[in-house]
Structures are given as C-alpha cells and as structure tokens.
PDB file of C-alpha atoms in Angstrom:
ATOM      1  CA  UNK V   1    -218.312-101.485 -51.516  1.00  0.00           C
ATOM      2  CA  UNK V   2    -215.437-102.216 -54.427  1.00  0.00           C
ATOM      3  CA  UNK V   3    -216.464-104.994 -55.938  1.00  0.00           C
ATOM      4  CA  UNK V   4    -212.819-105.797 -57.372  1.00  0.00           C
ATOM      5  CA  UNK V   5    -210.094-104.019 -55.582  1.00  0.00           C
ATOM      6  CA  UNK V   6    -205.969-103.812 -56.665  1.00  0.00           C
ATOM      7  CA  UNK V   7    -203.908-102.894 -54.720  1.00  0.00           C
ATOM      8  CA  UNK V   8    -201.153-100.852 -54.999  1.00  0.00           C
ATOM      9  CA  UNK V   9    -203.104 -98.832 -57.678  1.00  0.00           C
ATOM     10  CA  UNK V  10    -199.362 -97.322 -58.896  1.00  0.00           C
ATOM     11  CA  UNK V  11    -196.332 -98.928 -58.668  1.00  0.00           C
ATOM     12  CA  UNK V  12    -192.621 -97.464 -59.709  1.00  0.00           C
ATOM     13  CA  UNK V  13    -190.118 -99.840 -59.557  1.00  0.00           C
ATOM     14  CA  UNK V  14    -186.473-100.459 -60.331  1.00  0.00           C
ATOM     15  CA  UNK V  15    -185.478-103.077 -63.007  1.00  0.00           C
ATOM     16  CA  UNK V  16    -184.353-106.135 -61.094  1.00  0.00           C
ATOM     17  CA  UNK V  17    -186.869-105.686 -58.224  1.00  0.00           C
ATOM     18  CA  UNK V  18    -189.311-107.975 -57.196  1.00  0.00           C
ATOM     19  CA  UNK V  19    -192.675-106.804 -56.811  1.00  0.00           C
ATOM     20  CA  UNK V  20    -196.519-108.050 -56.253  1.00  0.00           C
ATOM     21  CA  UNK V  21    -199.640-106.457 -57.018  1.00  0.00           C
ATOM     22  CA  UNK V  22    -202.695-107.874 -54.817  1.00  0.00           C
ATOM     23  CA  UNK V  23    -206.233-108.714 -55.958  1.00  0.00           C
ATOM     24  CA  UNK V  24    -209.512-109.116 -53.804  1.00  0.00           C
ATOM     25  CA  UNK V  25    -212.719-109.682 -55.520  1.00  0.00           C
ATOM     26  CA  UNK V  26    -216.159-109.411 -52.959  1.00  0.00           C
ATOM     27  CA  UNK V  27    -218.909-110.553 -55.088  1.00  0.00           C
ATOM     28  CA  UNK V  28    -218.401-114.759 -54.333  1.00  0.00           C
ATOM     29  CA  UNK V  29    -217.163-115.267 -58.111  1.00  0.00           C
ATOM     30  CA  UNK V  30    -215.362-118.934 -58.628  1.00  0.00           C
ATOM     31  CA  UNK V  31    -212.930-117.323 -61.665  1.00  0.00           C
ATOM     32  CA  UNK V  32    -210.438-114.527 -61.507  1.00  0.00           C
ATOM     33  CA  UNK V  33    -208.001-113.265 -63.849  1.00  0.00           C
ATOM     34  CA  UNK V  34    -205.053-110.666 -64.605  1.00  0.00           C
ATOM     35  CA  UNK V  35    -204.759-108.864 -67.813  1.00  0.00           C
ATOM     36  CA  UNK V  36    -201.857-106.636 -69.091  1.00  0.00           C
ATOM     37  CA  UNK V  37    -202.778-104.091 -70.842  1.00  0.00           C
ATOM     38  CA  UNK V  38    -199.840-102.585 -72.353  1.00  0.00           C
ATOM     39  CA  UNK V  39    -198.991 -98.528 -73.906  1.00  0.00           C
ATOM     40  CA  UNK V  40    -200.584 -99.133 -77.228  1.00  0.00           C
ATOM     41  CA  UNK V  41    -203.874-100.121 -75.186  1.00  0.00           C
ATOM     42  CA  UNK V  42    -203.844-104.370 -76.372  1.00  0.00           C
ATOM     43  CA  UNK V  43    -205.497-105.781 -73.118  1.00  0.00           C
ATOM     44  CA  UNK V  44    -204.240-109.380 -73.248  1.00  0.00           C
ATOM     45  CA  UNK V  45    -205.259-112.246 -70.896  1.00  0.00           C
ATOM     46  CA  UNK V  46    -202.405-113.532 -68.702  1.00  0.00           C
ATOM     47  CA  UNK V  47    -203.551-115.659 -66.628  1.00  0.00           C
ATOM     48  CA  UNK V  48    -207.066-117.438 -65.296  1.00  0.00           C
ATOM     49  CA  UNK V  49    -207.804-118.998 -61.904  1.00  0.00           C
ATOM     50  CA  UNK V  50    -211.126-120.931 -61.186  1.00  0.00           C
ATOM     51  CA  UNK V  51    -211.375-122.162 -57.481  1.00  0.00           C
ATOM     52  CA  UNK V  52    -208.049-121.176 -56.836  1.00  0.00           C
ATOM     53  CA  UNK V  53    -207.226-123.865 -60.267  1.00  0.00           C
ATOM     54  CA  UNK V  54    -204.880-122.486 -62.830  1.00  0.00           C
ATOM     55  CA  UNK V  55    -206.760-122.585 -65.570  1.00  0.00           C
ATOM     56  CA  UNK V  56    -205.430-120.321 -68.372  1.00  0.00           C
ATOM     57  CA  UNK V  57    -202.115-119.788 -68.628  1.00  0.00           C
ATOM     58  CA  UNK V  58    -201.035-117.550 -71.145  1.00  0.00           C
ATOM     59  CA  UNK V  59    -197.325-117.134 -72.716  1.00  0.00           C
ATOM     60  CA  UNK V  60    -195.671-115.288 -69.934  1.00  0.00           C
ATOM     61  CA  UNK V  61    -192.482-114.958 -68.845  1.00  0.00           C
ATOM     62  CA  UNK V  62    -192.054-117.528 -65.957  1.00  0.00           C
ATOM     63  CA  UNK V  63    -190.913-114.136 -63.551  1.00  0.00           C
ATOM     64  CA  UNK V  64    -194.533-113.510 -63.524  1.00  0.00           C
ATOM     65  CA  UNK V  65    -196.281-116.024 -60.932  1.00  0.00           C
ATOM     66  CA  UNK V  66    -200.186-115.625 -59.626  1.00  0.00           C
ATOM     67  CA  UNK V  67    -201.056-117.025 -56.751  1.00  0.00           C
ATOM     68  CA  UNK V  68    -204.277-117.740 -55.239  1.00  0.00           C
ATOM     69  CA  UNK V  69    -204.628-118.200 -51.405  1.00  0.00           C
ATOM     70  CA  UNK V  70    -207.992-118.500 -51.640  1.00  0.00           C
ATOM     71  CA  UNK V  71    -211.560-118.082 -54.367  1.00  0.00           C
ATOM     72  CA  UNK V  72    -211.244-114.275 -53.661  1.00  0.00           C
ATOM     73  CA  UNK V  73    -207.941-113.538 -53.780  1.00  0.00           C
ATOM     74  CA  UNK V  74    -205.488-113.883 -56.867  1.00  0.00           C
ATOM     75  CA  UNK V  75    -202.227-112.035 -56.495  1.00  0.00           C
ATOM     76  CA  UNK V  76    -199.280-111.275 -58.806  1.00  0.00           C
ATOM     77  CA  UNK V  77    -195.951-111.572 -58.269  1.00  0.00           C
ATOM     78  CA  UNK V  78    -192.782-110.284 -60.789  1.00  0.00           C
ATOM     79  CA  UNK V  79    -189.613-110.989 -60.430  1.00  0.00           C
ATOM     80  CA  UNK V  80    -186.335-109.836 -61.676  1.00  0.00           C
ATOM     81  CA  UNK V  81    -188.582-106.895 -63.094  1.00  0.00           C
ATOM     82  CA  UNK V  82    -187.692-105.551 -66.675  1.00  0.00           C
ATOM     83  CA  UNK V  83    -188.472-102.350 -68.440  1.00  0.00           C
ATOM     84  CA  UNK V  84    -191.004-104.165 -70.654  1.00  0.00           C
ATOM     85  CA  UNK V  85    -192.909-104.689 -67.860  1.00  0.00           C
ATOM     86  CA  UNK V  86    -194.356-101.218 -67.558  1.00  0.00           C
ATOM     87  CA  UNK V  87    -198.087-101.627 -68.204  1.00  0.00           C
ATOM     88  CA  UNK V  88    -201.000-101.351 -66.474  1.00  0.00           C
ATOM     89  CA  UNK V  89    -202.179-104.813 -65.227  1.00  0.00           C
ATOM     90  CA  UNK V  90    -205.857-105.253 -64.738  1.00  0.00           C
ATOM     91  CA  UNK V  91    -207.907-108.306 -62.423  1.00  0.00           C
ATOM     92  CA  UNK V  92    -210.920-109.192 -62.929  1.00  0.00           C
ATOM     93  CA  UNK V  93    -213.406-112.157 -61.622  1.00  0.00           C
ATOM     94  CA  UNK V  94    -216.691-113.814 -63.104  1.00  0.00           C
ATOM     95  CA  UNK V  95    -218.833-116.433 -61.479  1.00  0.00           C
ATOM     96  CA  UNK V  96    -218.588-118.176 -65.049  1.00  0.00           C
ATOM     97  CA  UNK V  97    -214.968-118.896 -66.721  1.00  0.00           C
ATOM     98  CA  UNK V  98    -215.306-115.570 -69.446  1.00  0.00           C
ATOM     99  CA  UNK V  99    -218.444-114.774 -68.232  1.00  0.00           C
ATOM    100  CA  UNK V 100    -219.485-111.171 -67.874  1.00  0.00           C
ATOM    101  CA  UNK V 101    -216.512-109.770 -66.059  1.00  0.00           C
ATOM    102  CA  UNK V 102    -215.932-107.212 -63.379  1.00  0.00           C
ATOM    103  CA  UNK V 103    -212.655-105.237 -64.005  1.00  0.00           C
ATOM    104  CA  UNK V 104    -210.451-103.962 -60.933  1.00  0.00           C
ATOM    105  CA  UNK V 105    -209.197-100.232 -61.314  1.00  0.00           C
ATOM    106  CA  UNK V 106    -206.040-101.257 -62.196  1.00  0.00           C
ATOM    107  CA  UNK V 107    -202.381-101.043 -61.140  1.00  0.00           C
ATOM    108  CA  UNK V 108    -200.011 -99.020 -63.306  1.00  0.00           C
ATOM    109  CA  UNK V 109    -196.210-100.760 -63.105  1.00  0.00           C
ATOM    110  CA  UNK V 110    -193.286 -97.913 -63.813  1.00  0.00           C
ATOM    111  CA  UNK V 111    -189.913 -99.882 -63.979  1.00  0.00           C
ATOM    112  CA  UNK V 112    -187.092 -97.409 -64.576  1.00  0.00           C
TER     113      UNK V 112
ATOM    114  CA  UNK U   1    -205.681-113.171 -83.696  1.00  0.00           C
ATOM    115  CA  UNK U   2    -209.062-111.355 -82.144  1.00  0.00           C
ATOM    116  CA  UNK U   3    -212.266-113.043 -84.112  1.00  0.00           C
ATOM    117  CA  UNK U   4    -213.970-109.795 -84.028  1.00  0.00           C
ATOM    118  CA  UNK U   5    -213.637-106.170 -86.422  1.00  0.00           C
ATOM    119  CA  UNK U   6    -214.593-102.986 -85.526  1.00  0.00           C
ATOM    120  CA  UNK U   7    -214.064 -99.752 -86.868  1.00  0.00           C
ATOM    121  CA  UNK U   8    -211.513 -97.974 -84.840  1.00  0.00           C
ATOM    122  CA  UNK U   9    -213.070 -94.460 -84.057  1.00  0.00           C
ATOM    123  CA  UNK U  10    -216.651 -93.245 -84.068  1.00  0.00           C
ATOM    124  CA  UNK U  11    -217.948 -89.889 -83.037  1.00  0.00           C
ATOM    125  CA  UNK U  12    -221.375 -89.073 -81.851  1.00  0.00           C
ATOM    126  CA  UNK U  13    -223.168 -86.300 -81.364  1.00  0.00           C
ATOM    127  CA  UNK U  14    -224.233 -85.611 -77.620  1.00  0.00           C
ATOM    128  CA  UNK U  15    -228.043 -87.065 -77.415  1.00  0.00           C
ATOM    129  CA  UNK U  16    -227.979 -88.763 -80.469  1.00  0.00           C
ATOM    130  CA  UNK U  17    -228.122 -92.442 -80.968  1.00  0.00           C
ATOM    131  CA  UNK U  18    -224.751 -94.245 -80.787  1.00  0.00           C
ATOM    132  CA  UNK U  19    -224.535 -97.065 -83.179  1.00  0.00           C
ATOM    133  CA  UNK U  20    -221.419 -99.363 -82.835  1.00  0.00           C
ATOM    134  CA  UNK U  21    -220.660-102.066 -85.668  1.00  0.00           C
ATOM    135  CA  UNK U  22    -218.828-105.267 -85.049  1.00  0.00           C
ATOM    136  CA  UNK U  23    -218.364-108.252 -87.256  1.00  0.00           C
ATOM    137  CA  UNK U  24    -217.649-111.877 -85.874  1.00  0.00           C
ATOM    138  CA  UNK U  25    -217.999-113.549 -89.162  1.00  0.00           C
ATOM    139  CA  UNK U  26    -216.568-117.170 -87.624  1.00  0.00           C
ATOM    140  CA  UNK U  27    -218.547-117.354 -84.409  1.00  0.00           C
ATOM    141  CA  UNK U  28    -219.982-121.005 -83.168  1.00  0.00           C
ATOM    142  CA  UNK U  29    -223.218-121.123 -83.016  1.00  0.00           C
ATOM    143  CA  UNK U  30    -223.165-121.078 -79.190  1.00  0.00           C
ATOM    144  CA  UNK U  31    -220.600-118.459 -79.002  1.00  0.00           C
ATOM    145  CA  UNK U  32    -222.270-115.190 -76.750  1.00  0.00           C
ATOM    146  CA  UNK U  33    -221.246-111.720 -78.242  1.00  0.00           C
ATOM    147  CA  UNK U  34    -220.062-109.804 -75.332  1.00  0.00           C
ATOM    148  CA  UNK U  35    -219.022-105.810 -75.100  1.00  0.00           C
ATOM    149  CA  UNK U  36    -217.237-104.225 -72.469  1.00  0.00           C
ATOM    150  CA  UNK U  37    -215.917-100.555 -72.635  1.00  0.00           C
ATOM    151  CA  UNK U  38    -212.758 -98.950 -70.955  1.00  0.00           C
ATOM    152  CA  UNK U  39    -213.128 -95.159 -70.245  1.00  0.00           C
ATOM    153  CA  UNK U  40    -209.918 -93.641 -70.343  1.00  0.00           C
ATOM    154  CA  UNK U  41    -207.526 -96.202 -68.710  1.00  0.00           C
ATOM    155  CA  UNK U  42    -210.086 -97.610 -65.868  1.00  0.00           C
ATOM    156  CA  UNK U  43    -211.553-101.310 -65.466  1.00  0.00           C
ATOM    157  CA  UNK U  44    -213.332-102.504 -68.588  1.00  0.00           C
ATOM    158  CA  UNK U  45    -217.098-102.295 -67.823  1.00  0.00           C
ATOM    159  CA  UNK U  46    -219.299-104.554 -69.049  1.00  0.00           C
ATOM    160  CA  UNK U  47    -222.405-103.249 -70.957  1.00  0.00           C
ATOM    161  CA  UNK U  48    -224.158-106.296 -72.492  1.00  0.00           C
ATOM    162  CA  UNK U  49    -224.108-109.783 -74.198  1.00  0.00           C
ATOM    163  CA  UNK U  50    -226.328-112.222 -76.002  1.00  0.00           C
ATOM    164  CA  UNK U  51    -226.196-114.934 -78.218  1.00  0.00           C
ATOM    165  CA  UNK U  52    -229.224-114.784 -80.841  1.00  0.00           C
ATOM    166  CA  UNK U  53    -231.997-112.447 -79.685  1.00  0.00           C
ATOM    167  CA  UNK U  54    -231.675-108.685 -79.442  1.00  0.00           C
ATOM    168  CA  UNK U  55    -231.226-107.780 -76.032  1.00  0.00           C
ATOM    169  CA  UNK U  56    -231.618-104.636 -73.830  1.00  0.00           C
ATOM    170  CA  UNK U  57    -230.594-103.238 -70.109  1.00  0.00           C
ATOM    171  CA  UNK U  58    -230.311 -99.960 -68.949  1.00  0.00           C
ATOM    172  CA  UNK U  59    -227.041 -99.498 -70.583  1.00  0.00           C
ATOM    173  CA  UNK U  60    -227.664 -99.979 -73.995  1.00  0.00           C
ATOM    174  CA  UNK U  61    -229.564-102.468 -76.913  1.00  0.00           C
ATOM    175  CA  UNK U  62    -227.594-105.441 -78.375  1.00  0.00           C
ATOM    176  CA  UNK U  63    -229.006-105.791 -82.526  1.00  0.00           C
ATOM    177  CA  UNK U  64    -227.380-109.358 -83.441  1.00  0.00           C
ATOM    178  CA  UNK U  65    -228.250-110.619 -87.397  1.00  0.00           C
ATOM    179  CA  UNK U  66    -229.887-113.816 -88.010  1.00  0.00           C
ATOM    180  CA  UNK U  67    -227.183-115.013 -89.381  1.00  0.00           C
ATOM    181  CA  UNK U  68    -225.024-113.894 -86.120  1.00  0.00           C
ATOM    182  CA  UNK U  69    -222.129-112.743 -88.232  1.00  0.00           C
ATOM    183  CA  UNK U  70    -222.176-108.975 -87.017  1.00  0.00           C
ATOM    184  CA  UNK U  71    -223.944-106.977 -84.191  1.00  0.00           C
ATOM    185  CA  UNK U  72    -224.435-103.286 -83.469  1.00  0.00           C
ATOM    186  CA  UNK U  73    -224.543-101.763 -79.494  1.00  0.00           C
ATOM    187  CA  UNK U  74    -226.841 -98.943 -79.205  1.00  0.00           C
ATOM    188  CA  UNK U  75    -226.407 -95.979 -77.025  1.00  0.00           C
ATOM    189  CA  UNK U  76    -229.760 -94.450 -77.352  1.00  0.00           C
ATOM    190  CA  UNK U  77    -228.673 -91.010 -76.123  1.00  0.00           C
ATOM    191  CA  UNK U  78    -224.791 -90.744 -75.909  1.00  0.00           C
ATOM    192  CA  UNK U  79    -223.778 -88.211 -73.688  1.00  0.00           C
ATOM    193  CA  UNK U  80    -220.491 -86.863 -72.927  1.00  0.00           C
ATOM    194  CA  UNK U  81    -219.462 -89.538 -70.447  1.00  0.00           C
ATOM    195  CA  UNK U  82    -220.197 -92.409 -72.869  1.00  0.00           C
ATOM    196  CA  UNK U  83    -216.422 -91.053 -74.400  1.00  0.00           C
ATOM    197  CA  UNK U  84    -214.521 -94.402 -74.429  1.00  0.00           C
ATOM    198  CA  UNK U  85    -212.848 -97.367 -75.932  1.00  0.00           C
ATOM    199  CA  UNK U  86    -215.827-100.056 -76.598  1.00  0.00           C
ATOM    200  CA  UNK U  87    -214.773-103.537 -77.275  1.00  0.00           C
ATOM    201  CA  UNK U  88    -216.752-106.009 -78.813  1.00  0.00           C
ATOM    202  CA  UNK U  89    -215.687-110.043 -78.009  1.00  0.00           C
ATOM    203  CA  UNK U  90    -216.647-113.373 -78.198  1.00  0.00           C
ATOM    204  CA  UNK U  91    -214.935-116.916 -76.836  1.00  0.00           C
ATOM    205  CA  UNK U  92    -211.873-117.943 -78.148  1.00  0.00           C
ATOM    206  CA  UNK U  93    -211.301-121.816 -78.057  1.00  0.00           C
ATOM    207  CA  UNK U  94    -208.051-123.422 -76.746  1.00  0.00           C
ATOM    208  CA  UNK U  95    -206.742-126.671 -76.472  1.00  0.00           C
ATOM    209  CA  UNK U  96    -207.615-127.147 -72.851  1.00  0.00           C
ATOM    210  CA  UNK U  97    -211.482-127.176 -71.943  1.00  0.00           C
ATOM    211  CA  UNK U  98    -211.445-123.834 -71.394  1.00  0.00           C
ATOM    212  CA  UNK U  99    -212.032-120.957 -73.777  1.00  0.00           C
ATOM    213  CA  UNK U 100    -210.822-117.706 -73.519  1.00  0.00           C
ATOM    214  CA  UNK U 101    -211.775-114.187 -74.806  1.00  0.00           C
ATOM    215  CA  UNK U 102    -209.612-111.472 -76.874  1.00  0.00           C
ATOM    216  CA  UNK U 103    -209.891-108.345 -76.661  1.00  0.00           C
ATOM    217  CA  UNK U 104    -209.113-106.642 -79.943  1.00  0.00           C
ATOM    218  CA  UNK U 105    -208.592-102.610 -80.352  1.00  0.00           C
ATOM    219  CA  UNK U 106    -211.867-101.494 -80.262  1.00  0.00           C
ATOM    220  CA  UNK U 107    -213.812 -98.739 -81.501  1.00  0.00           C
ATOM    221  CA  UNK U 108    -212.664 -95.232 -79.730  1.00  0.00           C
ATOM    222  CA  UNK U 109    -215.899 -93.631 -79.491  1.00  0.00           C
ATOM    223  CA  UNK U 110    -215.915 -89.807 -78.932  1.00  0.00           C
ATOM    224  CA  UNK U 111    -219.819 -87.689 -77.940  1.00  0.00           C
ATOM    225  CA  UNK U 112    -219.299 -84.681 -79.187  1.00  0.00           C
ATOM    226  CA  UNK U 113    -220.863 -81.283 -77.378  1.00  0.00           C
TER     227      UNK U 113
END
C-alpha cells in the first residue's frame, strides 16, 4: 500500500488555468505538508497542516491555497496559473510537526 | 538561509564505504540532525536522525561530534542504487511555535561501477 499518494502524478497546464493536485497520506500522521521543488532542485516548504490546522505558511503567492478536508488529506489548489509555476510539488506527512517525513512521488506542473 | 553545509558532489566506489560530511555549526542543543535523500526526482526518503549519540538502522550509521557541530552518514557498502541527492537538515525556528526544516542543496552522491 502507498503510504503517501499524489495525484495527478503529471500535470500540463495552460497559463491562466486553475488547477489542483490531491494528497492522501495512509499511515494516521497528524501533520502534512507540500513542498515545491523547483528546476535547479531547491525543495522549499510551502505550506504545513497539523490536524487539518494551518500551521506553516510559507511566502506564497495567495493563487496557491491548500486545503484540508480532513487529517489525511491536504490538497492544492492554483489559480490563475503562471509559467513560474512549473515545478514539481512534493507532499509529505509526519506524525510529529518535522518529524521524520514520508515524501509522496510527486506531481510535475508544465504550464505553457 | 539552510543552517547546514555539505559538499556538493561525492563519488564512491561500488562496495566501498560512503562517508557523507555535513556541518551544522549553530544547532540548539536539542536540535535532531535529520537526512533524507532524493533519487533522481522521486519523494525524499528518509534514512536516519539523532540528536547526540551515534545511531544505526539498516540504512546507514549516523557519526555526530561531541560537540554536535558536524555529522557524517555512512553507507557501509554503496552500491549502484545508493546514486542520489542526500540532504542533511536540522529545525529551523520561526516566530510561531512551530519550527520548520530547510532543505539546502545537498551532496550529489554518485557509486561508481
């Protein structure tokens, strides 16, 4: 069983579009997160959930916004998407807040 | 603004003993060293952590000084498929009550045939 599952695992994508990327953790963790990692390989922390709290809230654009229907769930959601965007965005969940972490297989965003 | 350094590429000869530097000169004294390592553009996996004592899994050996400033992760026998970015990390404090990591370049290591 995937412990941390993305879906969709590629994405390509007009500028302007809206788009979400979905997250589902199975292992009963209380903290989730989503990471951009971006061509020159940085992985940066965007944002941090713990029971379905914003918790970490790094400086993004407001057009991205997580949202988390429930502990193992934390989706993303871009709006008004921009070229900059491309990247491949990572979730990830711990029982502890930066804890060891389990990585999902990532989504890679093309917007053209 | 990552509080680690590490060397940015390592090679390794396949079966041979993979020893990976990191310093973390400004860690708290109840900051855990953690390392996680991304092979070629999947998930970061995470290897190992501790905080003073040397630790060990079936993964690899964490050496941390007494002084905690640096560590080294062992691979005791790299082979082929232990090609890939390893990052070392520890917390990051913010102004709210949590802390958060960074996760710097990392060292690109490469096992060589």
């Amino acid at each position: 069983d995937t412990a941390v599952s993305q879906t969709p695992k590629y994405l390509v994508t007009q500028m302007g579009n809206d788009k979400s990327i979905k997250c589902e953790q199975n292992l009963g963790h209380d903290t989730m997160y989503w990471y951009k990692q971006d061509s020159k390989k940085f992985l940066k922390i965007m944002f941090s959930y713990n029971n379905k709290e914003l918790i970490i809230n790094e400086t993004v654009p407001n057009r991205f916004s997580p949202k988390s229907p429930d502990k193992a769930h934390l989706n993303l959601h871009i709006n008004s998407l921009e070229l900059g965007d491309s990247a491949v965005y990572f979730c990830a969940s711990s029982q502890e807040t930066f804890q060891k972490q389990y990585f999902g297989p990532g989504t890679r965003l093309t917007v053209t | 603004d990552a509080k680690t350094t590490q060397p940015p590429s390592m090679d390794c000869a396949e079966g041979r003993a993979a020893n990976l530097p990191c310093n973390h000169s400004t860690i708290s004294g109840n900051e855990y060293v953690y390392w996680y390592r991304q092979i070629h553009s999947q998930g970061p996996q995470y290897i190992i952590h501790g905080l003073k004592n040397n630790e060990t899994n079936e993964m690899a050996s964490l050496i941390i000084t007494e002084d905690r400033k640096s560590s080294t992760l062992i691979l005791p026998h790299a082979t082929l498929r232990d090609t890939a970015v390893y990052y070392c990390i520890v917390r990051v404090p913010t102004k709210t009550s949590y802390d958060k990591v960074i996760f710097g370049p990392g060292t690109s290591l490469s096992v060589i045939p």
